[in-house]
Short mmCIF file of C-alpha atoms in Angstrom, two decimals:
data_model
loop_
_atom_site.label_atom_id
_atom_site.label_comp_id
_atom_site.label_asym_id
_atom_site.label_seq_id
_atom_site.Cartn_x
_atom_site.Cartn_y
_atom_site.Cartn_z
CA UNK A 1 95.80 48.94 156.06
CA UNK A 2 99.40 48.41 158.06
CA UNK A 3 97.51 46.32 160.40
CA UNK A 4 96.42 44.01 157.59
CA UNK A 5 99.81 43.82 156.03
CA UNK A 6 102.46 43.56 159.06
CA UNK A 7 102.95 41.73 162.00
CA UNK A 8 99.45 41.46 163.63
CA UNK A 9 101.80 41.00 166.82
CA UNK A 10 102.71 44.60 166.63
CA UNK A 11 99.82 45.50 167.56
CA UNK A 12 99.77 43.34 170.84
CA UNK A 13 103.36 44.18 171.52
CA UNK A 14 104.99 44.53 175.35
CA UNK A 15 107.95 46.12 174.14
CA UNK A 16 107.28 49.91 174.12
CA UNK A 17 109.64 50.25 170.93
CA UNK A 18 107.18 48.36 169.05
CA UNK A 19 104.12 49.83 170.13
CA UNK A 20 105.37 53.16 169.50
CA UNK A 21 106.29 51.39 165.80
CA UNK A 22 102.41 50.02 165.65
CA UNK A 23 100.86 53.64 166.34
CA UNK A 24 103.01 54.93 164.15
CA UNK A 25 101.69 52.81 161.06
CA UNK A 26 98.51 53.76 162.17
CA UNK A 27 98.91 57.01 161.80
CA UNK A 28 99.04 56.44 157.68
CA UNK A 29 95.97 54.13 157.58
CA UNK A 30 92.77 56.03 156.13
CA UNK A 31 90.55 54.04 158.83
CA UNK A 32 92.38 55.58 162.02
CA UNK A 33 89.55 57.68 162.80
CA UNK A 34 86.43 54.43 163.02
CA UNK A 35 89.22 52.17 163.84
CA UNK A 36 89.51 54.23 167.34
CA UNK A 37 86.30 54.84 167.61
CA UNK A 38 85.11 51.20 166.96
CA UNK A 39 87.68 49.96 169.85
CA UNK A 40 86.43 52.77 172.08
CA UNK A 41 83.01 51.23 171.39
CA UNK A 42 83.57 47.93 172.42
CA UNK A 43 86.20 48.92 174.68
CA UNK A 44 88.60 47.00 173.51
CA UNK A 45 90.99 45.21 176.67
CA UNK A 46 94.09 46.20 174.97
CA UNK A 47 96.47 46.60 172.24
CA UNK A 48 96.91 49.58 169.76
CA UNK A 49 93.67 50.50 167.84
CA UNK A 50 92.97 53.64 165.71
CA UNK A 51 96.75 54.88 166.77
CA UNK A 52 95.87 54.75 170.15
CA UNK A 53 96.71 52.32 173.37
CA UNK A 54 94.50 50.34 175.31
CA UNK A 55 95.12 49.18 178.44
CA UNK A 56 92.53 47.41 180.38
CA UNK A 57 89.98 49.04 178.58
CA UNK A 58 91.25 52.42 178.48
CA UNK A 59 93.06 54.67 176.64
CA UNK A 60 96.62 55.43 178.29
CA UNK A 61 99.52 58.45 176.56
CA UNK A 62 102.54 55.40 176.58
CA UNK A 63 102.17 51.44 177.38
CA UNK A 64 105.08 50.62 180.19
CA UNK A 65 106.97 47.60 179.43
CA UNK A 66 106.70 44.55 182.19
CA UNK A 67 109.68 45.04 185.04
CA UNK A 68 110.11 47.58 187.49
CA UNK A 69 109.24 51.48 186.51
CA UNK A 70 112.68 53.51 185.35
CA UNK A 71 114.33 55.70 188.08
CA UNK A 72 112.88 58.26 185.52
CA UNK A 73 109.65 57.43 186.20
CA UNK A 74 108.97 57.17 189.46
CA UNK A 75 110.74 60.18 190.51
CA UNK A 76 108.13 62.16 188.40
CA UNK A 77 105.36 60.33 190.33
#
């Protein structure tokens, strides 16, 4: 299980480059699928669980790193 054997950080990461890097590992672990649905269960506050990221208790496509939105971003708002 990557989660066991890395970083726990990752998985509790700000930076979007290492988020994307924890869901990732997921993605090879052979409890994804009750991982996910265990943090959906106890709706978990945050972090990346099952491949998938939490943010206050829901899950959300990308996590947005602190600081102002990208130019980017808001323009497609």
């Amino acid at each position: 299980m990557p989660c066991r054997t890395n970083d726990p950080e990752l998985w509790f990461a700000e930076h979007t480059a290492q988020v994307e890097a924890a869901k990732s590992l997921c993605r090879t672990c052979p409890l994804q699928a009750g991982c996910l649905s265990g943090a959906l269960d106890r709706q978990e506050p945050w972090g990346v669980w099952g491949g998938e990221v939490f943010v206050d208790g829901k899950v959300v496509a990308r996590k947005r790193g602190r600081g102002r939105p990208r130019k980017s971003e808001t323009a497609a708002a």
